[in-house]
CSV table of C-alpha atoms in Angstrom, one decimal:
chain,number,residue,atom,x,y,z
A,1270,MET,CA,16.7,15.5,28.5
A,1271,ALA,CA,16.1,19.1,29.8
A,1272,SER,CA,13.8,17.9,32.2
A,1273,GLU,CA,11.8,15.3,34.9
A,1274,HIS,CA,9.3,16.8,33.1
A,1275,THR,CA,10.6,15.7,30.1
A,1276,ALA,CA,11.4,13.0,30.4
A,1277,LYS,CA,7.9,11.7,31.8
A,1278,ALA,CA,6.4,14.1,28.6
A,1279,PHE,CA,8.8,12.1,26.1
A,1280,ASP,CA,8.4,8.5,27.6
A,1281,SER,CA,4.3,9.5,27.3
A,1282,ASP,CA,5.0,10.4,23.0
A,1283,LEU,CA,7.2,7.3,22.7
A,1284,GLN,CA,5.0,5.0,24.9
A,1285,GLU,CA,1.5,6.4,22.2
A,1286,LEU,CA,3.9,5.8,19.8
A,1287,THR,CA,4.7,2.4,20.2
A,1288,ARG,CA,1.1,1.8,21.0
A,1289,LEU,CA,0.4,3.3,17.6
A,1290,VAL,CA,2.5,1.0,15.9
A,1291,SER,CA,1.5,-2.0,18.0
A,1292,GLU,CA,-1.8,-0.9,16.7
A,1293,MET,CA,-1.5,-1.3,12.9
A,1294,GLY,CA,1.1,-3.9,13.2
A,1295,GLY,CA,-2.6,-5.7,14.4
A,1296,LEU,CA,-3.8,-5.1,11.5
A,1297,THR,CA,-1.8,-5.6,9.0
A,1298,GLU,CA,-1.5,-8.9,10.4
A,1299,ARG,CA,-4.5,-9.4,10.2
A,1300,MET,CA,-4.6,-8.0,6.0
A,1301,ILE,CA,-2.3,-10.3,5.3
A,1302,VAL,CA,-4.3,-13.2,6.4
A,1303,ASP,CA,-7.6,-12.5,5.3
A,1304,SER,CA,-6.0,-11.3,1.9
A,1305,VAL,CA,-5.0,-15.0,1.1
A,1306,ASP,CA,-7.8,-16.7,2.7
A,1307,ALA,CA,-9.8,-14.7,0.6
A,1308,LEU,CA,-7.8,-15.9,-2.6
A,1309,ILE,CA,-7.9,-19.4,-1.9
A,1310,ARG,CA,-11.8,-19.3,-0.9
A,1311,ARG,CA,-12.5,-17.0,-3.9
A,1312,ASP,CA,-14.3,-14.5,-1.5
A,1313,VAL,CA,-14.4,-11.3,-2.8
A,1314,ALA,CA,-16.5,-9.6,-0.6
A,1315,LEU,CA,-13.6,-10.6,2.5
A,1316,GLY,CA,-11.1,-9.8,-0.6
A,1317,LYS,CA,-13.0,-6.0,-0.9
A,1318,ARG,CA,-12.5,-5.7,3.2
A,1319,VAL,CA,-9.3,-6.2,2.7
A,1320,VAL,CA,-9.1,-3.7,-0.1
A,1321,ALA,CA,-11.0,-1.0,2.1
A,1322,ALA,CA,-9.0,-1.8,5.3
A,1323,ASP,CA,-6.0,-0.7,3.7
A,1324,ALA,CA,-6.7,3.0,3.9
A,1325,GLU,CA,-6.5,2.9,8.2
A,1326,ILE,CA,-3.1,1.9,7.3
A,1327,ASP,CA,-2.2,4.5,5.2
A,1328,GLN,CA,-3.7,7.0,8.1
A,1329,LEU,CA,-1.9,5.4,11.0
A,1330,GLN,CA,1.3,5.6,9.3
A,1331,HIS,CA,0.3,9.2,9.0
A,1332,VAL,CA,-0.6,9.9,12.0
A,1333,ILE,CA,2.7,7.5,13.7
A,1334,GLU,CA,4.6,10.6,10.7
A,1335,GLU,CA,3.3,12.6,12.6
A,1336,ARG,CA,3.3,12.1,16.3
A,1337,ALA,CA,7.0,11.0,15.4
A,1338,VAL,CA,7.9,14.7,14.2
A,1339,LEU,CA,6.4,16.8,16.6
A,1340,THR,CA,8.2,14.6,19.7
A,1341,ILE,CA,11.3,15.2,18.3
A,1342,ALA,CA,10.7,19.0,17.5
A,1343,ARG,CA,9.2,19.2,21.3
A,1344,ARG,CA,11.9,17.3,23.5
A,1345,GLN,CA,15.1,17.7,21.7
A,1346,PRO,CA,15.5,14.2,21.7
A,1347,MET,CA,19.3,12.8,22.8
A,1348,ALA,CA,20.2,9.8,20.3
A,1349,VAL,CA,18.9,6.7,22.5
A,1350,ASP,CA,15.5,8.5,22.2
A,1351,LEU,CA,15.7,9.7,18.7
A,1352,ARG,CA,16.2,5.9,17.8
A,1353,GLU,CA,13.6,5.1,19.2
A,1354,ILE,CA,11.2,7.2,17.7
A,1355,VAL,CA,13.3,7.2,14.5
A,1356,GLY,CA,12.6,3.1,14.8
A,1357,ALA,CA,8.6,3.6,14.9
A,1358,MET,CA,8.7,5.8,11.8
A,1359,ARG,CA,10.9,3.7,9.6
A,1360,VAL,CA,8.6,0.6,11.2
A,1361,ALA,CA,5.0,2.2,10.1
A,1362,ILE,CA,6.6,2.6,6.7
A,1363,ASP,CA,6.8,-0.9,6.8
A,1364,LEU,CA,3.5,-1.7,7.9
A,1365,GLU,CA,2.2,0.3,5.2
A,1366,ARG,CA,4.4,-1.4,1.8
A,1367,ILE,CA,2.6,-4.7,4.0
A,1368,GLY,CA,-0.7,-3.3,3.8
A,1369,ASP,CA,-0.6,-2.4,0.3
A,1370,LEU,CA,0.7,-6.0,-0.5
A,1371,ALA,CA,-2.4,-7.1,1.1
A,1372,LYS,CA,-4.9,-5.1,-0.8
A,1373,ASN,CA,-3.2,-6.1,-4.0
A,1374,ILE,CA,-3.6,-9.3,-3.3
A,1375,GLY,CA,-7.4,-8.4,-2.3
A,1376,LYS,CA,-7.8,-6.6,-6.0
A,1377,ARG,CA,-7.4,-10.4,-7.6
A,1378,VAL,CA,-9.8,-11.8,-5.8
A,1379,SER,CA,-12.5,-10.4,-8.0
A,1380,ALA,CA,-10.1,-10.9,-11.2
A,1381,LEU,CA,-10.5,-14.4,-10.5
A,1382,GLU,CA,-12.4,-16.3,-13.4
A,1383,SER,CA,-11.1,-19.6,-13.3
A,1384,ASP,CA,-11.4,-23.2,-11.0
A,1385,PHE,CA,-8.2,-24.6,-11.8
A,1386,GLN,CA,-7.1,-24.6,-8.4
A,1387,PRO,CA,-4.6,-27.8,-7.8
A,1388,LEU,CA,-4.6,-28.3,-3.9
A,1389,LYS,CA,-0.5,-28.3,-4.5
A,1390,LEU,CA,-0.7,-25.1,-5.1
A,1391,ILE,CA,-3.0,-24.0,-2.2
A,1392,ARG,CA,-0.9,-25.8,0.6
A,1393,GLY,CA,2.1,-24.0,-0.8
A,1394,LEU,CA,0.8,-20.3,-0.8
A,1395,GLU,CA,-0.4,-20.9,2.6
A,1396,HIS,CA,2.9,-22.0,3.9
A,1397,MET,CA,4.5,-19.3,3.2
A,1398,THR,CA,1.5,-17.0,4.1
A,1399,ASP,CA,1.9,-18.6,7.5
A,1400,LEU,CA,5.3,-18.3,7.5
A,1401,VAL,CA,5.1,-14.8,6.1
A,1402,GLN,CA,2.7,-14.1,8.9
A,1403,GLY,CA,4.5,-16.1,11.8
A,1404,GLN,CA,7.5,-14.0,10.8
A,1405,VAL,CA,5.8,-10.8,10.8
A,1406,LYS,CA,4.3,-11.1,14.3
A,1407,SER,CA,7.7,-12.2,15.4
A,1408,VAL,CA,9.0,-9.1,14.5
A,1409,LEU,CA,6.6,-7.0,16.0
A,1410,ASP,CA,6.7,-8.9,19.4
A,1411,ALA,CA,10.7,-8.4,19.2
A,1412,TYR,CA,10.6,-4.5,18.8
A,1413,ALA,CA,7.9,-4.0,20.7
A,1414,ALA,CA,10.5,-5.9,23.1
A,1415,HIS,CA,13.7,-4.9,22.0
A,1416,ASP,CA,14.4,-8.2,21.9
A,1417,LEU,CA,17.2,-8.3,19.0
A,1418,PRO,CA,17.9,-12.1,19.0
A,1419,ALA,CA,14.3,-12.6,18.5
A,1420,ALA,CA,14.4,-9.8,15.7
A,1421,MET,CA,17.9,-11.6,13.7
A,1422,SER,CA,15.8,-15.1,13.8
A,1423,VAL,CA,13.0,-13.0,11.9
A,1424,TRP,CA,15.9,-12.0,9.5
A,1425,LYS,CA,17.4,-15.2,8.7
A,1426,GLY,CA,14.6,-16.9,8.7
A,1427,ASP,CA,13.4,-15.1,5.4
A,1428,GLU,CA,15.5,-17.6,3.3
A,1429,GLU,CA,12.6,-20.8,3.9
A,1430,VAL,CA,10.0,-17.7,2.3
A,1431,ASP,CA,12.0,-17.5,-0.7
A,1432,ALA,CA,13.1,-21.1,-1.4
A,1433,ILE,CA,9.1,-21.7,-1.1
A,1434,CYS,CA,8.4,-19.0,-3.7
A,1435,THR,CA,10.9,-20.0,-5.5
A,1436,SER,CA,9.3,-23.3,-6.0
A,1437,LEU,CA,5.6,-22.2,-6.1
A,1438,PHE,CA,6.9,-20.2,-9.4
A,1439,ARG,CA,8.5,-23.3,-10.9
A,1440,GLU,CA,5.4,-24.9,-10.3
A,1441,LEU,CA,3.1,-22.5,-11.4
A,1442,LEU,CA,5.2,-22.3,-15.0
A,1443,THR,CA,4.7,-26.5,-15.6
A,1444,TYR,CA,0.9,-25.7,-15.5
A,1445,MET,CA,0.8,-22.4,-17.2
A,1446,MET,CA,3.1,-24.7,-19.9
A,1447,GLU,CA,0.8,-27.6,-19.4
A,1448,ASP,CA,-2.5,-25.6,-20.6
A,1449,PRO,CA,-3.4,-22.1,-22.1
A,1450,ARG,CA,-6.0,-21.8,-20.2
A,1451,ASN,CA,-4.0,-21.8,-16.9
A,1452,ILE,CA,-2.3,-18.9,-17.7
A,1453,SER,CA,-4.4,-16.6,-16.3
A,1454,PHE,CA,-4.8,-17.9,-13.4
A,1455,CYS,CA,-1.4,-18.5,-13.1
A,1456,ILE,CA,0.1,-15.4,-12.6
A,1457,HIS,CA,-2.4,-13.7,-10.9
A,1458,LEU,CA,-0.9,-16.3,-8.4
A,1459,MET,CA,2.8,-15.4,-9.6
A,1460,PHE,CA,1.6,-11.5,-8.5
A,1461,CYS,CA,0.4,-13.1,-4.9
A,1462,ALA,CA,3.8,-15.0,-4.0
A,1463,LYS,CA,5.8,-12.9,-5.5
A,1464,ASN,CA,3.5,-10.1,-2.8
A,1465,ILE,CA,3.8,-12.7,0.1
A,1466,GLU,CA,7.8,-12.8,-0.5
A,1467,ARG,CA,7.8,-9.0,-0.6
A,1468,ILE,CA,6.1,-8.7,3.0
A,1469,GLY,CA,8.9,-11.4,4.1
A,1470,ASP,CA,11.4,-8.7,2.6
A,1471,HIS,CA,9.2,-5.8,4.7
A,1472,ALA,CA,9.5,-8.5,8.3
A,1473,THR,CA,13.4,-8.6,7.4
A,1474,ASN,CA,13.1,-4.2,6.6
A,1475,ILE,CA,11.7,-4.3,10.9
A,1476,ALA,CA,14.6,-6.8,12.2
A,1477,GLU,CA,16.7,-4.3,10.7
A,1478,THR,CA,15.1,-1.7,12.2
A,1479,VAL,CA,15.2,-3.2,15.9
A,1480,PHE,CA,18.8,-3.9,14.9
A,1481,TYR,CA,19.7,-0.2,13.8
A,1482,MET,CA,17.5,1.0,17.5
A,1483,ILE,CA,19.4,-1.5,19.8
A,1484,GLU,CA,22.8,-1.3,18.4
A,1485,GLY,CA,22.8,2.7,17.1
A,1486,GLN,CA,23.9,2.1,13.5
A,1487,GLN,CA,22.7,0.2,10.4
A,1488,MET,CA,23.1,-3.6,9.8
A,1489,VAL,CA,26.1,-4.2,7.4
A,1490,ASP,CA,26.0,-7.6,6.8
A,1491,LYS,CA,24.2,-9.3,3.6
A,1492,ARG,CA,21.3,-10.3,4.0
A,1493,PRO,CA,21.0,-14.4,2.8
A,1494,LYS,CA,19.1,-14.4,-0.2
A,1495,GLY,CA,17.1,-18.1,-1.3
A,1496,ASP,CA,14.4,-15.6,-3.7
A,1497,MET,CA,15.7,-17.3,-6.8
A,1498,THR,CA,11.9,-15.9,-8.6
A,1499,THR,CA,13.8,-14.2,-11.1
A,1500,PHE,CA,15.0,-16.6,-12.0
A,1501,ALA,CA,12.8,-19.7,-11.3
A,1502,ALA,CA,10.6,-18.5,-14.7
A,1503,THR,CA,13.2,-19.6,-17.2
A,1504,VAL,CA,13.5,-23.2,-15.1
A,1505,PRO,CA,10.3,-24.7,-16.6
A,1506,ASP,CA,12.6,-28.3,-16.5
B,1109,MET,CA,13.6,30.5,14.8
B,1110,ALA,CA,14.7,31.2,18.6
B,1111,SER,CA,17.2,33.9,16.7
B,1112,GLU,CA,18.2,34.9,13.2
B,1113,HIS,CA,21.1,32.4,13.9
B,1114,THR,CA,19.3,29.2,14.1
B,1115,ALA,CA,17.3,30.0,11.2
B,1116,LYS,CA,20.6,31.2,8.7
B,1117,ALA,CA,21.7,27.2,10.8
B,1118,PHE,CA,18.1,25.5,9.7
B,1119,ASP,CA,18.2,27.7,6.3
B,1120,SER,CA,21.5,25.8,5.3
B,1121,ASP,CA,20.4,22.6,6.6
B,1122,LEU,CA,17.5,22.5,4.7
B,1123,GLN,CA,18.9,23.3,1.8
B,1124,GLU,CA,20.9,20.7,1.8
B,1125,LEU,CA,18.5,18.3,2.3
B,1126,THR,CA,17.5,19.1,-0.4
B,1127,ARG,CA,20.6,18.7,-2.9
B,1128,LEU,CA,21.0,15.3,-1.2
B,1129,VAL,CA,17.2,14.3,-2.6
B,1130,SER,CA,18.3,15.8,-6.0
B,1131,GLU,CA,21.5,14.0,-6.5
B,1132,MET,CA,19.6,11.1,-4.5
B,1133,GLY,CA,16.9,11.8,-7.8
B,1134,GLY,CA,19.4,12.0,-10.2
B,1135,LEU,CA,20.8,8.4,-9.3
B,1136,THR,CA,17.8,7.4,-9.5
B,1137,GLU,CA,16.5,8.6,-13.2
B,1138,ARG,CA,19.5,6.7,-14.8
B,1139,MET,CA,19.2,3.7,-12.4
B,1140,ILE,CA,15.6,4.0,-14.1
B,1141,VAL,CA,16.4,3.7,-18.2
B,1142,ASP,CA,19.4,1.7,-17.4
B,1143,SER,CA,17.7,-1.2,-16.3
B,1144,VAL,CA,14.9,-0.8,-19.5
B,1145,ASP,CA,18.0,0.1,-21.4
B,1146,ALA,CA,19.9,-3.2,-20.5
B,1147,LEU,CA,16.4,-5.1,-20.6
B,1148,ILE,CA,15.9,-4.6,-24.1
B,1149,ARG,CA,19.6,-4.5,-25.2
B,1150,ARG,CA,19.8,-7.5,-23.3
B,1151,ASP,CA,22.9,-6.2,-21.8
B,1152,VAL,CA,23.7,-7.8,-18.7
B,1153,ALA,CA,26.8,-5.8,-17.3
B,1154,LEU,CA,24.5,-2.8,-17.6
B,1155,GLY,CA,21.9,-5.1,-15.6
B,1156,LYS,CA,24.2,-5.4,-12.8
B,1157,ARG,CA,25.3,-2.1,-13.0
B,1158,VAL,CA,22.2,-1.3,-12.4
B,1159,VAL,CA,21.9,-4.1,-9.1
B,1160,ALA,CA,24.8,-2.7,-7.6
B,1161,ALA,CA,23.5,1.7,-8.1
B,1162,ASP,CA,20.8,0.1,-5.8
B,1163,ALA,CA,23.4,0.4,-2.7
B,1164,GLU,CA,24.4,4.4,-3.2
B,1165,ILE,CA,21.0,5.0,-3.8
B,1166,ASP,CA,19.5,3.1,0.0
B,1167,GLN,CA,22.6,4.8,1.8
B,1168,LEU,CA,21.3,8.4,0.6
B,1169,GLN,CA,18.1,7.9,2.4
B,1170,HIS,CA,19.6,6.6,5.6
B,1171,VAL,CA,21.7,9.7,5.0
B,1172,ILE,CA,18.8,12.1,4.5
B,1173,GLU,CA,16.6,10.5,7.5
B,1174,GLU,CA,19.7,11.0,9.1
B,1175,ARG,CA,20.1,14.9,9.2
B,1176,ALA,CA,16.1,15.5,8.4
B,1177,VAL,CA,15.5,14.4,12.4
B,1178,LEU,CA,18.4,15.3,13.7
B,1179,THR,CA,18.0,19.5,12.2
B,1180,ILE,CA,14.1,18.4,13.7
B,1181,ALA,CA,15.9,17.6,16.6
B,1182,ARG,CA,18.5,20.8,16.9
B,1183,ARG,CA,16.1,23.5,14.8
B,1184,GLN,CA,13.0,22.8,16.5
B,1185,PRO,CA,11.3,24.4,13.6
B,1186,MET,CA,7.9,25.2,13.3
B,1187,ALA,CA,5.2,23.8,11.0
B,1188,VAL,CA,6.1,24.6,7.2
B,1189,ASP,CA,9.4,24.3,7.9
B,1190,LEU,CA,8.9,21.2,9.3
B,1191,ARG,CA,6.7,20.1,6.2
B,1192,GLU,CA,9.5,21.2,4.3
B,1193,ILE,CA,12.3,18.5,6.3
B,1194,VAL,CA,9.1,15.5,6.6
B,1195,GLY,CA,9.1,16.2,3.0
B,1196,ALA,CA,12.5,15.2,1.9
B,1197,MET,CA,12.2,12.2,4.1
B,1198,ARG,CA,8.9,11.2,2.4
B,1199,VAL,CA,10.8,11.9,-0.8
B,1200,ALA,CA,14.0,10.0,-0.9
B,1201,ILE,CA,11.4,6.8,0.4
B,1202,ASP,CA,10.0,6.8,-2.7
B,1203,LEU,CA,13.6,6.8,-4.4
B,1204,GLU,CA,14.7,4.3,-2.3
B,1205,ARG,CA,11.8,2.1,-3.5
B,1206,ILE,CA,12.1,3.3,-7.2
B,1207,GLY,CA,15.7,2.7,-6.6
B,1208,ASP,CA,14.7,-0.9,-5.8
B,1209,LEU,CA,11.8,-1.0,-8.0
B,1210,ALA,CA,14.5,-0.4,-11.2
B,1211,LYS,CA,17.5,-2.8,-9.2
B,1212,ASN,CA,14.4,-5.7,-10.2
B,1213,ILE,CA,14.8,-5.2,-14.1
B,1214,GLY,CA,18.4,-5.0,-13.4
B,1215,LYS,CA,18.4,-9.1,-12.0
B,1216,ARG,CA,16.0,-10.1,-14.4
B,1217,VAL,CA,18.1,-9.3,-17.2
B,1218,SER,CA,20.5,-11.7,-17.0
B,1219,ALA,CA,17.5,-14.6,-16.6
B,1220,LEU,CA,16.2,-13.2,-20.1
B,1221,GLU,CA,16.9,-16.6,-22.5
B,1222,SER,CA,14.6,-16.1,-25.1
B,1223,ASP,CA,15.4,-14.4,-28.4
B,1224,PHE,CA,11.4,-13.5,-28.8
B,1225,GLN,CA,11.7,-10.1,-28.4
B,1226,PRO,CA,8.5,-8.8,-30.5
B,1227,LEU,CA,8.5,-4.8,-31.4
B,1228,LYS,CA,5.5,-3.9,-30.6
B,1229,LEU,CA,6.3,-5.3,-26.9
B,1230,ILE,CA,9.7,-3.3,-27.2
B,1231,ARG,CA,7.9,0.2,-28.6
B,1232,GLY,CA,5.7,0.1,-26.0
B,1233,LEU,CA,8.1,-0.9,-23.1
B,1234,GLU,CA,10.2,1.9,-24.2
B,1235,HIS,CA,7.7,4.4,-24.2
B,1236,MET,CA,6.0,3.3,-21.2
B,1237,THR,CA,9.1,4.0,-19.1
B,1238,ASP,CA,10.2,7.1,-21.1
B,1239,LEU,CA,6.6,8.7,-19.7
B,1240,VAL,CA,7.5,7.0,-16.4
B,1241,GLN,CA,11.3,8.6,-16.3
B,1242,GLY,CA,9.3,11.7,-17.0
B,1243,GLN,CA,6.6,11.6,-14.8
B,1244,VAL,CA,9.8,11.1,-12.4
B,1245,LYS,CA,12.1,14.2,-13.6
B,1246,SER,CA,8.7,16.3,-13.5
B,1247,VAL,CA,7.8,15.8,-10.6
B,1248,LEU,CA,11.4,16.0,-8.2
B,1249,ASP,CA,11.1,19.1,-11.1
B,1250,ALA,CA,8.1,20.2,-8.9
B,1251,TYR,CA,9.1,19.2,-5.6
B,1252,ALA,CA,12.5,21.5,-5.9
B,1253,ALA,CA,10.6,24.7,-6.6
B,1254,HIS,CA,7.0,24.3,-5.3
B,1255,ASP,CA,5.1,24.3,-7.9
B,1256,LEU,CA,2.6,22.3,-6.2
B,1257,PRO,CA,-0.3,22.8,-10.6
B,1258,ALA,CA,3.3,20.4,-11.9
B,1259,ALA,CA,2.9,18.4,-9.3
B,1260,MET,CA,-1.0,17.9,-9.8
B,1261,SER,CA,-0.2,17.6,-13.1
B,1262,VAL,CA,2.4,14.7,-12.6
B,1263,TRP,CA,-0.4,12.8,-10.6
B,1264,LYS,CA,-3.4,13.5,-13.3
B,1265,GLY,CA,-0.9,11.9,-15.7
B,1266,ASP,CA,0.2,8.5,-13.7
B,1267,GLU,CA,-3.6,7.0,-15.3
B,1268,GLU,CA,-2.3,7.2,-19.3
B,1269,VAL,CA,0.4,4.6,-17.7
B,1270,ASP,CA,-1.2,2.4,-16.1
B,1271,ALA,CA,-3.6,2.4,-19.4
B,1272,ILE,CA,-0.1,1.4,-21.4
B,1273,CYS,CA,1.1,-1.4,-18.7
B,1274,THR,CA,-2.4,-2.4,-19.7
B,1275,SER,CA,-2.5,-3.1,-22.9
B,1276,LEU,CA,1.2,-4.4,-22.4
B,1277,PHE,CA,0.4,-6.9,-19.9
B,1278,ARG,CA,-3.3,-8.3,-22.7
B,1279,GLU,CA,-0.6,-8.9,-25.2
B,1280,LEU,CA,2.2,-11.0,-23.9
B,1281,LEU,CA,-0.9,-12.6,-22.0
B,1282,THR,CA,-1.8,-13.4,-26.4
B,1283,TYR,CA,2.3,-14.2,-27.0
B,1284,MET,CA,2.1,-16.8,-24.0
B,1285,MET,CA,-1.5,-18.8,-25.0
B,1286,GLU,CA,-0.2,-18.6,-28.9
B,1287,ASP,CA,3.2,-20.4,-27.7
B,1288,PRO,CA,4.6,-22.6,-24.5
B,1289,ARG,CA,8.1,-21.4,-25.7
B,1290,ASN,CA,7.3,-17.8,-24.9
B,1291,ILE,CA,6.2,-18.5,-21.1
B,1292,SER,CA,8.9,-17.6,-19.1
B,1293,PHE,CA,10.5,-14.5,-21.5
B,1294,CYS,CA,6.9,-13.3,-21.2
B,1295,ILE,CA,6.1,-13.5,-17.3
B,1296,HIS,CA,9.1,-11.7,-16.9
B,1297,LEU,CA,8.2,-8.7,-18.8
B,1298,MET,CA,5.6,-8.3,-17.1
B,1299,PHE,CA,7.2,-8.4,-13.8
B,1300,CYS,CA,9.3,-5.6,-15.4
B,1301,ALA,CA,6.4,-3.5,-16.8
B,1302,LYS,CA,4.7,-3.9,-13.6
B,1303,ASN,CA,7.7,-2.8,-12.1
B,1304,ILE,CA,8.4,0.4,-14.2
B,1305,GLU,CA,4.1,0.9,-13.5
B,1306,ARG,CA,4.7,0.9,-10.0
B,1307,ILE,CA,7.6,4.0,-10.5
B,1308,GLY,CA,4.7,5.9,-11.1
B,1309,ASP,CA,3.0,4.9,-8.7
B,1310,HIS,CA,5.6,6.6,-6.6
B,1311,ALA,CA,5.9,10.1,-8.9
B,1312,THR,CA,2.4,10.0,-7.8
B,1313,ASN,CA,3.1,9.4,-4.9
B,1314,ILE,CA,6.4,12.5,-4.5
B,1315,ALA,CA,3.3,14.7,-6.0
B,1316,GLU,CA,1.4,14.6,-3.1
B,1317,THR,CA,4.4,14.9,-0.5
B,1318,VAL,CA,4.9,18.1,-2.3
B,1319,PHE,CA,0.0,19.0,-2.0
B,1320,TYR,CA,0.9,18.2,1.5
B,1321,MET,CA,4.5,21.6,2.1
B,1322,ILE,CA,2.4,23.8,0.6
B,1323,GLU,CA,-1.4,22.9,1.2
B,1324,GLY,CA,-0.1,21.5,4.8
B,1325,GLN,CA,-2.3,18.7,4.9
B,1326,GLN,CA,-2.8,15.1,3.2
B,1327,MET,CA,-4.0,15.1,-0.1
B,1328,VAL,CA,-7.9,13.7,0.5
B,1329,ASP,CA,-9.1,13.0,-3.4
B,1330,LYS,CA,-8.7,9.1,-4.9
B,1331,ARG,CA,-6.4,9.7,-7.9
B,1332,PRO,CA,-7.9,8.6,-11.2
B,1333,LYS,CA,-6.7,4.7,-11.5
B,1334,GLY,CA,-5.9,3.5,-15.4
B,1335,ASP,CA,-4.5,0.4,-13.9
B,1336,MET,CA,-7.1,-2.8,-15.1
B,1337,THR,CA,-3.5,-5.2,-15.4
B,1338,THR,CA,-5.0,-7.0,-12.4
B,1339,PHE,CA,-7.7,-7.0,-14.6
B,1340,ALA,CA,-6.3,-8.0,-17.7
B,1341,ALA,CA,-4.8,-11.2,-17.3
B,1342,THR,CA,-8.3,-12.6,-17.5
B,1343,VAL,CA,-8.6,-10.7,-20.2
B,1344,PRO,CA,-7.2,-12.6,-23.0
B,1345,ASP,CA,-10.2,-12.0,-25.7
């Protein structure tokens, strides 16, 4: 830092960036919950609100990128401070992707036509969404608090989400085999479940960003993968 | 630019960034082609090579981000030059996502067990892949040449890709309804087709980045959406 003035200006820029990321995180968490709520309750209006909300998320991501870049150009921060700025940009990119995935679930609400809705499936989807939304919340808290152990706990927890997704896929496949009239509904649910699982992946990306900000290097450890959905479609029993 | 020296150093940094993006683009195009080749020819070894290649793409994205950020911090570029750097970062992020999607197709190769492989489906998938790979190539050329009309032509062309994807979905749905033994195979193909369609979306993102670099503002125009796959699963005829 060149001077005390620059240091203060940098701190203020950084605070504003962190605030924007937190605002974006709150909106994104809301989109996750609302999209699955809309899906389960067949609430087409809520689904449309989720789709509309995505524009705000995209806009925030651009604002964060722009401010981050201007802060780097103006304040010329050194290594550790630079990582804070890059971290904010990276988290915003993951949140933007999460928004896209929730939007895609929201879009599907109006396409669901069947009344077929086995309780076990719905419970599985709800459970998975609760877990993933919890992961997103925890990792955003870990980001804000620079809490590496909390971030690593999210990183490891993704395995459970993947396992539930795989079991949901198997169940959906069984329903499709049983009765062709279930097929189109089950395909929608598969894409939705896959989207939620991918939201979980973005939570682990954010955990890796927290690692990078604190440790000053990229994580090289491989993430434990419980996701077998690529294979689940071939295991109908 | 503070001095001629800084200007030269900046130009050299920027050239290196552009070279890295171009290298990453070449690898990514290759991954797209290989992943679908592997899928169609049931070439498990090639599928695994695509999965392995993704690590290199991820690595390149990190290198580009790091160099971009250091260039901004060191050279303090003004608006138009700053957009060049941000553009390189954005394109690298889209290429990284494309790599992920191709990797996911590569993963599915070893999960395909059925011999069911209707020629019409394969032709549709190949046609869609050719189009999308052409879009990725054209938009990367447009990025390198700062050719806005070429970028906008990619942006508009995505509609055709979406339309093919929707028609593939309908066809796959018909096969699933006809015979439950086709279901698991068709689900894999649906996810693959959706991945290719999403690769096309990333090509349009890159076109938007070219617009931003040249025009100095975000595109606000809505993209023509021919993608009805969200709805296709409900139109089995």
